[in-house]
Short mmCIF file of C-alpha atoms and ligand atoms in Angstrom, two decimals:
data_model
loop_
_atom_site.label_atom_id
_atom_site.label_comp_id
_atom_site.label_asym_id
_atom_site.label_seq_id
_atom_site.Cartn_x
_atom_site.Cartn_y
_atom_site.Cartn_z
CA UNK A 879 11.08 -34.42 16.31
CA UNK A 880 9.97 -31.17 14.58
CA UNK A 881 6.44 -29.92 15.02
CA UNK A 882 4.38 -28.04 12.38
CA UNK A 883 0.70 -27.01 12.05
CA UNK A 884 0.39 -28.69 8.70
CA UNK A 885 2.53 -31.10 6.71
CA UNK A 886 1.95 -30.98 2.99
CA UNK A 887 3.34 -34.07 1.15
CA UNK A 888 3.94 -33.35 -2.56
CA UNK A 889 5.13 -30.20 -4.19
CA UNK A 890 3.28 -30.43 -7.47
CA UNK A 891 0.75 -27.64 -8.38
CA UNK A 892 -1.80 -28.88 -5.83
CA UNK A 893 0.68 -29.22 -2.95
CA UNK A 894 2.45 -25.95 -3.68
CA UNK A 895 -0.72 -23.91 -3.69
CA UNK A 896 -2.07 -25.76 -0.68
CA UNK A 897 1.10 -24.89 1.28
CA UNK A 898 0.90 -21.28 0.09
CA UNK A 899 -2.73 -20.90 1.22
CA UNK A 900 -2.05 -22.36 4.61
CA UNK A 901 0.95 -20.00 5.05
CA UNK A 902 -1.22 -17.08 3.97
CA UNK A 903 -3.35 -18.02 6.98
CA UNK A 904 -0.41 -17.85 9.32
CA UNK A 905 0.11 -21.66 9.66
CA UNK A 906 3.47 -23.21 10.28
CA UNK A 907 3.80 -25.47 7.25
CA UNK A 908 6.20 -28.12 6.13
CA UNK A 909 6.20 -28.91 2.39
CA UNK A 910 8.00 -32.14 1.51
CA UNK A 911 8.65 -33.87 -1.79
CA UNK A 912 10.59 -36.98 -2.85
CA UNK A 913 12.18 -35.38 -5.82
CA UNK A 914 11.49 -31.66 -5.94
CA UNK A 915 8.83 -29.14 -6.95
CA UNK A 916 7.33 -30.09 -10.43
CA UNK A 917 10.13 -32.65 -10.85
CA UNK A 918 10.49 -34.63 -14.09
CA UNK A 919 8.34 -37.46 -12.90
CA UNK A 920 5.49 -35.19 -11.63
CA UNK A 921 2.29 -34.43 -13.60
CA UNK A 922 3.03 -30.73 -12.95
CA UNK A 923 6.31 -31.01 -14.72
CA UNK A 924 5.31 -29.99 -18.17
CA UNK A 925 6.72 -27.03 -19.91
CA UNK A 926 3.25 -25.60 -20.43
CA UNK A 927 -0.45 -26.27 -19.41
CA UNK A 928 -3.66 -24.88 -20.80
CA UNK A 929 -5.86 -22.62 -18.68
CA UNK A 930 -9.32 -22.34 -20.11
CA UNK A 931 -12.74 -21.67 -18.83
CA UNK A 932 -14.86 -23.95 -20.96
CA UNK A 933 -15.99 -27.16 -19.27
CA UNK A 934 -19.19 -28.11 -21.00
CA UNK A 935 -22.00 -28.18 -18.45
CA UNK A 936 -19.57 -28.52 -15.54
CA UNK A 937 -20.00 -25.05 -14.16
CA UNK A 938 -18.01 -25.93 -11.01
CA UNK A 939 -14.90 -26.18 -13.01
CA UNK A 940 -15.56 -23.05 -15.09
CA UNK A 941 -15.90 -21.09 -11.76
CA UNK A 942 -12.74 -22.60 -10.39
CA UNK A 943 -10.91 -21.68 -13.51
CA UNK A 944 -12.11 -18.09 -13.24
CA UNK A 945 -10.90 -17.95 -9.67
CA UNK A 946 -7.63 -19.64 -10.44
CA UNK A 947 -6.83 -17.45 -13.43
CA UNK A 948 -7.32 -14.38 -11.23
CA UNK A 949 -5.03 -15.80 -8.58
CA UNK A 950 -2.37 -16.82 -11.05
CA UNK A 951 -2.41 -13.38 -12.64
CA UNK A 952 -2.19 -11.69 -9.31
CA UNK A 953 0.63 -13.98 -8.21
CA UNK A 954 2.71 -13.45 -11.45
CA UNK A 955 2.03 -9.71 -11.29
CA UNK A 956 4.89 -7.59 -12.58
CA UNK A 957 7.61 -9.83 -11.21
CA UNK A 958 6.91 -12.96 -13.27
CA UNK A 959 4.99 -11.82 -16.42
CA UNK A 960 6.29 -14.50 -18.74
CA UNK A 961 4.63 -17.37 -16.77
CA UNK A 962 1.16 -16.73 -18.41
CA UNK A 963 0.64 -16.34 -22.14
CA UNK A 964 -2.75 -14.98 -23.14
CA UNK A 965 -2.82 -16.89 -26.36
CA UNK A 966 -6.63 -17.34 -26.34
CA UNK A 967 -8.18 -20.74 -26.41
CA UNK A 968 -10.09 -22.08 -29.43
CA UNK A 969 -12.58 -25.01 -28.89
CA UNK A 970 -13.12 -26.61 -32.25
CA UNK A 971 -16.21 -28.67 -32.80
CA UNK A 972 -18.11 -30.55 -35.44
CA UNK A 973 -21.72 -29.93 -36.49
CA UNK A 974 -24.21 -30.28 -33.69
CA UNK A 975 -21.72 -30.78 -30.95
CA UNK A 976 -23.66 -30.81 -27.63
CA UNK A 977 -20.63 -30.07 -25.55
CA UNK A 978 -19.95 -26.82 -27.31
CA UNK A 979 -23.57 -25.71 -26.80
CA UNK A 980 -23.28 -26.50 -23.08
CA UNK A 981 -19.92 -24.69 -22.94
CA UNK A 982 -21.47 -21.56 -24.51
CA UNK A 983 -24.33 -21.63 -22.13
CA UNK A 984 -22.08 -22.01 -19.08
CA UNK A 985 -19.61 -19.37 -20.16
CA UNK A 986 -22.44 -16.91 -20.70
CA UNK A 987 -23.92 -17.70 -17.31
CA UNK A 988 -20.55 -17.22 -15.57
CA UNK A 989 -19.75 -13.99 -17.35
CA UNK A 990 -16.77 -15.30 -19.27
CA UNK A 991 -15.74 -13.40 -22.43
CA UNK A 992 -15.98 -15.55 -25.51
CA UNK A 993 -16.96 -15.54 -29.26
CA UNK A 994 -18.68 -18.12 -31.34
CA UNK A 995 -17.21 -18.66 -34.76
CA UNK A 996 -18.80 -20.39 -37.75
CA UNK A 997 -16.94 -22.23 -40.41
CA UNK A 998 -16.51 -19.15 -42.63
CA UNK A 999 -15.00 -17.18 -39.84
CA UNK A 1000 -12.65 -20.03 -38.93
CA UNK A 1001 -11.41 -20.30 -42.52
CA UNK A 1002 -10.69 -16.71 -42.67
CA UNK A 1003 -8.93 -16.39 -39.33
CA UNK A 1004 -7.01 -19.69 -39.35
CA UNK A 1005 -6.01 -20.69 -42.75
CA UNK A 1006 -3.12 -22.71 -41.26
CA UNK A 1007 -5.74 -25.30 -39.88
CA UNK A 1008 -7.23 -27.82 -42.31
CA UNK A 1009 -10.87 -27.65 -41.14
CA UNK A 1010 -12.12 -30.92 -42.35
CA UNK A 1011 -14.91 -32.14 -39.99
CA UNK A 1012 -15.02 -28.86 -38.07
CA UNK A 1013 -18.11 -26.63 -38.30
CA UNK A 1014 -17.94 -24.32 -35.42
CA UNK A 1015 -15.82 -22.98 -32.50
CA UNK A 1016 -15.81 -21.11 -29.31
CA UNK A 1017 -12.95 -18.66 -28.74
CA UNK A 1018 -11.95 -17.50 -25.19
CA UNK A 1019 -9.73 -14.56 -25.85
CA UNK A 1020 -8.44 -14.10 -22.32
CA UNK A 1021 -7.52 -17.74 -21.63
CA UNK A 1022 -4.12 -19.19 -22.50
CA UNK A 1023 -1.09 -21.04 -21.31
CA UNK A 1024 0.69 -21.31 -17.95
CA UNK A 1025 4.41 -22.10 -18.01
CA UNK A 1026 3.87 -24.99 -15.68
CA UNK A 1027 7.10 -26.25 -14.26
CA UNK A 1028 8.47 -22.71 -13.78
CA UNK A 1029 5.17 -21.50 -12.28
CA UNK A 1030 5.28 -24.27 -9.67
CA UNK A 1031 8.75 -23.50 -8.80
CA UNK A 1032 7.77 -19.84 -8.34
CA UNK A 1033 4.86 -20.72 -6.06
CA UNK A 1034 7.16 -22.89 -3.86
CA UNK A 1035 9.71 -20.11 -3.78
CA UNK A 1036 7.13 -17.62 -2.68
CA UNK A 1037 5.71 -20.09 -0.11
CA UNK A 1038 9.21 -20.40 1.38
CA UNK A 1039 9.33 -16.61 1.49
CA UNK A 1040 6.04 -16.65 3.42
CA UNK A 1041 7.60 -18.97 5.96
CA UNK A 1042 6.89 -22.53 4.55
CA UNK A 1043 9.72 -24.93 5.34
CA UNK A 1044 10.55 -26.98 2.25
CA UNK A 1045 12.41 -30.38 2.36
CA UNK A 1046 13.29 -33.13 0.06
CA UNK A 1047 12.23 -36.48 1.54
CA UNK A 1048 10.06 -39.51 0.74
CA UNK A 1049 7.18 -39.81 3.22
CA UNK A 1050 6.27 -43.41 3.95
CA UNK A 1051 2.68 -44.64 4.38
CA UNK A 1052 1.47 -43.63 7.85
CA UNK A 1053 -0.24 -46.32 9.99
CA UNK A 1054 -3.92 -45.80 10.18
CA UNK A 1055 -6.91 -47.84 11.42
CA UNK A 1056 -6.97 -50.21 14.44
CA UNK A 1057 -9.12 -47.87 16.58
CA UNK A 1058 -7.12 -44.84 15.57
CA UNK A 1059 -9.03 -41.67 14.76
CA UNK A 1060 -6.11 -39.51 13.56
CA UNK A 1061 -2.38 -39.59 13.05
CA UNK A 1062 0.13 -37.53 14.98
CA UNK A 1063 3.24 -37.64 12.75
CA UNK A 1064 4.66 -38.89 9.38
CA UNK A 1065 8.13 -40.28 8.66
CA UNK A 1066 10.54 -40.07 5.79
CA UNK A 1067 12.12 -43.25 4.47
CA UNK A 1068 15.37 -41.85 5.95
CA UNK A 1069 13.74 -41.77 9.39
CA UNK A 1070 12.99 -38.14 10.08
CA UNK A 1071 9.68 -37.67 11.84
CA UNK A 1072 7.37 -34.57 11.70
CA UNK A 1073 4.41 -33.99 13.96
CA UNK A 1074 1.45 -31.74 12.95
CA UNK A 1075 -2.25 -31.24 13.44
CA UNK A 1076 -3.03 -31.79 9.75
CA UNK A 1077 -1.39 -33.87 7.07
CA UNK A 1078 -2.31 -33.24 3.39
CA UNK A 1079 -1.10 -35.77 0.86
CA UNK A 1080 -1.02 -34.05 -2.54
CA UNK A 1081 0.83 -36.84 -4.30
CA UNK A 1082 -0.71 -36.96 -7.75
CA UNK A 1083 -0.11 -40.32 -9.45
CA UNK A 1084 1.57 -41.61 -6.27
CA UNK A 1085 -1.59 -41.54 -4.12
CA UNK A 1086 -2.44 -45.11 -5.04
CA UNK A 1087 1.07 -46.32 -4.16
CA UNK A 1088 1.08 -44.69 -0.85
CA UNK A 1089 -2.38 -45.68 0.12
CA UNK A 1090 -2.95 -48.96 -1.84
CA UNK A 1091 -5.83 -50.15 0.34
CA UNK A 1092 -7.91 -47.04 -0.12
CA UNK A 1093 -6.69 -45.55 -3.48
CA UNK A 1094 -4.82 -48.39 -5.24
CA UNK A 1095 -7.80 -49.01 -7.50
CA UNK A 1096 -9.30 -45.47 -7.40
CA UNK A 1097 -6.41 -43.50 -8.99
CA UNK A 1098 -5.47 -44.52 -12.51
CA UNK A 1099 -2.08 -43.24 -13.62
CA UNK A 1100 -1.93 -43.26 -17.44
CA UNK A 1101 1.00 -42.64 -19.73
CA UNK A 1102 0.72 -39.48 -21.90
CA UNK A 1103 3.09 -38.32 -24.62
CA UNK A 1104 3.62 -34.68 -25.75
CA UNK A 1105 5.22 -33.55 -29.00
CA UNK A 1106 6.70 -30.29 -30.14
CA UNK A 1107 7.16 -29.81 -33.94
CA UNK A 1108 9.80 -27.33 -35.28
CA UNK A 1109 8.02 -24.69 -37.36
CA UNK A 1110 9.36 -23.91 -40.82
CA UNK A 1111 12.06 -21.12 -40.75
CA UNK A 1112 10.70 -17.68 -40.63
CA UNK A 1113 7.09 -18.94 -40.62
CA UNK A 1114 4.87 -16.86 -38.36
CA UNK A 1115 1.61 -18.82 -38.92
CA UNK A 1116 2.21 -20.82 -35.75
CA UNK A 1117 3.18 -17.92 -33.54
CA UNK A 1118 0.83 -17.01 -30.53
CA UNK A 1119 -0.24 -13.89 -32.59
CA UNK A 1120 -1.49 -16.05 -35.38
CA UNK A 1121 -2.66 -19.28 -33.80
CA UNK A 1122 -4.39 -19.72 -30.37
CA UNK A 1123 -4.18 -22.69 -28.11
CA UNK A 1124 -6.72 -25.15 -29.40
CA UNK A 1125 -8.76 -28.29 -28.42
CA UNK A 1126 -10.77 -30.57 -30.68
CA UNK A 1127 -12.45 -33.38 -28.79
CA UNK A 1128 -13.50 -34.89 -32.09
CA UNK A 1129 -9.84 -35.70 -32.84
CA UNK A 1130 -8.99 -36.21 -29.15
CA UNK A 1131 -6.27 -33.60 -29.52
CA UNK A 1132 -5.11 -30.32 -28.17
CA UNK A 1133 -2.06 -28.07 -29.01
CA UNK A 1134 -0.45 -24.75 -28.59
CA UNK A 1135 1.27 -22.24 -30.75
CA UNK A 1136 5.09 -21.82 -30.76
CA UNK A 1137 5.57 -20.35 -27.38
CA UNK A 1138 9.15 -19.35 -26.24
CA UNK A 1139 10.36 -20.97 -29.51
CA UNK A 1140 9.82 -24.55 -28.20
CA UNK A 1141 7.82 -25.41 -31.29
CA UNK A 1142 4.20 -26.16 -32.08
CA UNK A 1143 2.89 -28.40 -29.29
CA UNK A 1144 0.48 -31.22 -29.82
CA UNK A 1145 -0.86 -34.14 -27.83
CA UNK A 1146 -3.42 -36.82 -27.98
CA UNK A 1147 -5.95 -36.41 -25.15
CA UNK A 1148 -6.61 -40.06 -24.95
CA UNK A 1149 -5.70 -42.22 -21.90
CA UNK A 1150 -2.56 -44.30 -22.37
CA UNK A 1151 -1.73 -47.52 -20.54
CA UNK A 1152 -1.55 -47.60 -16.76
CA UNK A 1153 2.01 -46.78 -15.53
CA UNK A 1154 4.14 -46.45 -12.48
CA UNK A 1155 5.20 -42.72 -12.12
CA UNK A 1156 8.61 -43.67 -10.51
CA UNK A 1157 9.75 -45.98 -13.20
CA UNK A 1158 7.87 -45.44 -16.53
CA UNK A 1159 9.93 -44.71 -19.60
CA UNK A 1160 10.05 -41.08 -20.47
CA UNK A 1161 10.98 -41.84 -24.12
CA UNK A 1162 8.16 -41.64 -26.69
CA UNK A 1163 7.28 -44.72 -28.78
CA UNK A 1164 7.86 -44.79 -32.52
CA UNK A 1165 4.23 -45.94 -33.04
CA UNK A 1166 2.82 -42.90 -31.25
CA UNK A 1167 5.26 -40.51 -32.89
CA UNK A 1168 4.08 -41.87 -36.28
CA UNK A 1169 0.43 -41.39 -35.35
CA UNK A 1170 1.04 -37.86 -34.25
CA UNK A 1171 3.17 -36.99 -37.38
CA UNK A 1172 0.33 -38.16 -39.63
CA UNK A 1173 -2.23 -36.22 -37.64
CA UNK A 1174 -0.25 -32.99 -37.77
CA UNK A 1175 0.32 -33.40 -41.57
CA UNK A 1176 -3.47 -33.75 -42.08
CA UNK A 1177 -4.64 -30.97 -39.83
CA UNK A 1178 -1.71 -28.54 -40.32
CA UNK A 1179 -0.49 -29.08 -43.88
CA UNK A 1180 2.39 -26.46 -43.55
CA UNK A 1181 3.89 -28.72 -40.81
CA UNK A 1182 3.80 -31.90 -43.02
CA UNK A 1183 7.59 -32.10 -43.09
CA UNK A 1184 8.27 -30.46 -39.69
CA UNK A 1185 10.69 -32.34 -37.41
CA UNK A 1186 9.87 -33.34 -33.89
CA UNK A 1187 12.12 -31.07 -31.92
CA UNK A 1188 11.19 -32.04 -28.41
CA UNK A 1189 8.98 -34.64 -26.54
CA UNK A 1190 7.80 -35.20 -23.04
CA UNK A 1191 6.23 -38.24 -21.39
CA UNK A 1192 4.06 -37.67 -18.32
CA UNK A 1193 1.17 -39.31 -16.57
CA UNK A 1194 -2.35 -38.26 -15.87
CA UNK A 1195 -3.52 -39.04 -12.30
CA UNK A 1196 -7.11 -40.00 -13.20
CA UNK A 1197 -10.06 -40.60 -10.88
CA UNK A 1198 -12.85 -42.72 -12.22
CA UNK A 1199 -14.67 -39.87 -14.04
CA UNK A 1200 -12.20 -36.90 -13.83
CA UNK A 1201 -13.56 -35.16 -10.74
CA UNK A 1202 -10.90 -34.14 -8.19
CA UNK A 1203 -10.33 -36.15 -4.96
CA UNK A 1204 -10.24 -33.93 -1.94
CA UNK A 1205 -11.33 -35.76 1.13
CA UNK A 1206 -10.22 -37.31 4.43
CA UNK A 1207 -8.58 -40.68 4.71
CA UNK A 1208 -11.47 -42.97 6.01
CA UNK A 1209 -9.21 -44.16 8.86
CA UNK A 1210 -7.74 -40.81 10.02
CA UNK A 1211 -9.76 -37.63 10.16
CA UNK A 1212 -6.67 -35.28 10.05
CA UNK A 1213 -5.18 -37.00 6.93
CA UNK A 1214 -6.32 -35.47 3.67
CA UNK A 1215 -6.03 -36.67 0.11
CA UNK A 1216 -5.74 -33.85 -2.52
CA UNK A 1217 -5.35 -35.07 -5.99
CA UNK A 1218 -7.08 -36.64 -9.00
CA UNK A 1219 -6.27 -33.79 -11.34
CA UNK A 1220 -7.14 -36.19 -14.14
CA UNK A 1221 -5.35 -34.39 -16.96
CA UNK A 1222 -7.05 -31.06 -16.30
CA UNK A 1223 -5.99 -30.15 -12.84
CA UNK A 1224 -3.01 -27.82 -13.42
CA UNK A 1225 -4.97 -24.69 -14.04
CA UNK A 1226 -6.91 -25.20 -10.78
CA UNK A 1227 -3.97 -25.19 -8.51
CA UNK A 1228 -4.79 -21.89 -6.78
CA UNK A 1229 -8.51 -22.66 -6.32
CA UNK A 1230 -7.74 -26.10 -4.97
CA UNK A 1231 -5.19 -24.77 -2.44
CA UNK A 1232 -7.68 -22.24 -1.33
CA UNK A 1233 -10.53 -24.71 -1.04
CA UNK A 1234 -8.32 -27.13 1.08
CA UNK A 1235 -7.15 -24.43 3.45
CA UNK A 1236 -10.82 -23.04 3.79
CA UNK A 1237 -12.31 -26.47 4.18
CA UNK A 1238 -9.78 -27.51 6.87
CA UNK A 1239 -9.29 -24.34 8.80
CA UNK A 1240 -12.62 -22.53 8.35
CA UNK A 1241 -14.98 -25.44 8.01
CA UNK A 1242 -16.06 -24.35 4.55
CA UNK A 1243 -18.75 -26.52 2.84
CA UNK A 1244 -17.53 -29.65 1.11
CA UNK A 1245 -18.00 -30.25 -2.59
CA UNK A 1246 -19.73 -33.65 -2.93
CA UNK A 1247 -18.09 -34.21 -6.34
CA UNK A 1248 -14.67 -34.21 -4.65
CA UNK A 1249 -15.48 -36.90 -2.21
CA UNK A 1250 -13.91 -40.33 -1.88
CA UNK A 1251 -17.23 -41.93 -1.84
CA UNK A 1252 -17.94 -40.78 -5.48
CA UNK A 1253 -14.66 -42.30 -6.73
CA UNK A 1254 -15.31 -45.65 -8.54
CA UNK A 1255 -12.96 -48.53 -9.22
CA UNK A 1256 -13.95 -48.50 -12.93
CA UNK A 1257 -13.02 -45.65 -15.34
CA UNK A 1258 -15.82 -43.83 -17.11
CA UNK A 1259 -14.26 -40.45 -18.01
CA UNK A 1260 -16.91 -37.64 -17.94
CA UNK A 1261 -14.93 -34.42 -17.08
CA UNK A 1262 -12.63 -33.02 -19.77
C1 FAD B 136 0.66 -34.51 -20.37
C2 FAD B 136 -0.22 -33.75 -19.52
C3 FAD B 136 -0.88 -32.60 -19.94
C4 FAD B 136 -1.75 -31.98 -19.15
N1 FAD B 136 -2.35 -30.79 -19.61
C5 FAD B 136 -3.01 -30.02 -18.70
C6 FAD B 136 -3.52 -28.78 -19.17
O1 FAD B 136 -3.28 -28.44 -20.36
N2 FAD B 136 -4.23 -28.01 -18.36
C7 FAD B 136 -4.43 -28.44 -17.06
O2 FAD B 136 -5.05 -27.69 -16.35
N3 FAD B 136 -3.97 -29.55 -16.54
C8 FAD B 136 -3.22 -30.40 -17.43
N4 FAD B 136 -2.71 -31.59 -16.95
C9 FAD B 136 -3.07 -32.01 -15.58
C10 FAD B 136 -2.19 -31.39 -14.53
O3 FAD B 136 -0.83 -31.26 -15.04
C11 FAD B 136 -2.20 -32.32 -13.29
O4 FAD B 136 -3.56 -32.52 -12.94
C12 FAD B 136 -1.48 -31.60 -12.06
O5 FAD B 136 -0.26 -31.20 -12.43
C13 FAD B 136 -1.51 -32.55 -10.92
O6 FAD B 136 -0.69 -31.94 -9.89
P1 FAD B 136 -0.46 -32.67 -8.51
O7 FAD B 136 0.12 -31.73 -7.68
O8 FAD B 136 -1.71 -33.34 -8.08
O9 FAD B 136 0.53 -33.91 -8.83
P2 FAD B 136 2.07 -33.91 -9.22
O10 FAD B 136 2.44 -32.78 -10.09
O11 FAD B 136 2.41 -35.26 -9.82
O12 FAD B 136 2.77 -33.75 -7.85
C14 FAD B 136 2.80 -34.93 -6.92
C15 FAD B 136 4.11 -34.71 -6.09
O13 FAD B 136 4.06 -35.61 -4.98
C16 FAD B 136 5.43 -36.05 -4.83
N5 FAD B 136 5.37 -37.32 -4.06
C17 FAD B 136 4.81 -38.44 -4.36
N6 FAD B 136 4.90 -39.37 -3.44
C18 FAD B 136 5.60 -38.73 -2.42
C19 FAD B 136 6.07 -39.18 -1.13
N7 FAD B 136 5.80 -40.41 -0.64
N8 FAD B 136 6.70 -38.30 -0.32
C20 FAD B 136 6.98 -37.01 -0.71
N9 FAD B 136 6.59 -36.60 -1.98
C21 FAD B 136 5.94 -37.43 -2.76
C22 FAD B 136 5.97 -36.18 -6.20
O14 FAD B 136 7.34 -36.18 -6.28
C23 FAD B 136 5.30 -35.05 -6.97
O15 FAD B 136 6.23 -33.97 -6.97
C24 FAD B 136 -1.89 -32.31 -17.77
C25 FAD B 136 -1.19 -33.50 -17.32
C26 FAD B 136 -0.34 -34.17 -18.16
C27 FAD B 136 0.45 -35.38 -17.54
#
């Protein structure tokens, strides 16, 4: 049997950064994943993910985004410059939107650079957007897009360079309870066994499958579809120089400009049906494709006849309200859950990894919002 200081199960963005932060603190780490870093079934698998600072009144996530953006940029450095695109992020809002007011107040308090734009300014800057129902916006010029799948692969590669051992393997549910206070090892389905002092399960949508008694009804994996529309030939109105990444809660949508010539990306930010991350279909449905086509034609008239050039199907790993889950298993004090990214977790990978390492190794204060106790069995989404 092999022995490590820490076993991290799951090489998505949370597990990769957690392994990296433990390795930076000289711990002997095993990182193990059933399929591979940011594999096609994982929530971290997307081509691209938004990193923005705005979070309404949820200052905790604004501050984590600030911390994470600094860490992502330092990590990418000169070696991996293409993994962050500073497209800017535009928060579109209708008249009197309370969330946009809260976002502006929080960004100002946290020292985040932003601009407020009225309807006239929006019309002038973004003629490619049909602004029906939109009255105002916040623009974060230094936020943008992380190239998700490749960024996670790079973090794992760097972690291996720092001494982390990486293996492919499916870890089975460890036995807990019956008077036990901790666990001493985990096993793969193939029978390998790994001993350690600490075990971190950063298994995204799988957390409920691995720990059905504790998390089966506290993690809600939902099906989410993403579409890329091919821009008209030679048209630069949808390039990152002309169109920022945008979000409009009123329409429950977000999208991105034509990055790396993948096309204009758009998604509905509405929870789909509950799915199994191992087996759900990765093919989009015709009904959803029609809805998205109609939406794009209305909001971006120049893309009325644009073809869908690529699609992705993924799953959010929601907690009841969208707050992360970072806490101990109630039956084993050295077994940690790290997950609940809830459709907004990717950007926070570096800050989450740092928080986990500091909390476990240095006894850093816990954040009550991340506790298991606060996770309900009924969904009432509050964090976006
Ligand atoms: C469509 C979509 C759009 C999103 N957009 C954004 C965005 O714009 N900005 C943003 O910040 N966030 C966004 N998110 C959320 C973000 O991508 C997720 O919160 C984040 O990637 C979750 O990472 P994770 O490491 O917790 O989970 P995952 O990436 O799912 O990783 C979990 C890993 O655990 C492994 N695993 C599971 N069970 C086992 C086992 N038994 N043994 C070994 N390994 C196991 C899996 O193979 C997987 O690799 C989006 C998510 C989706 C789906």
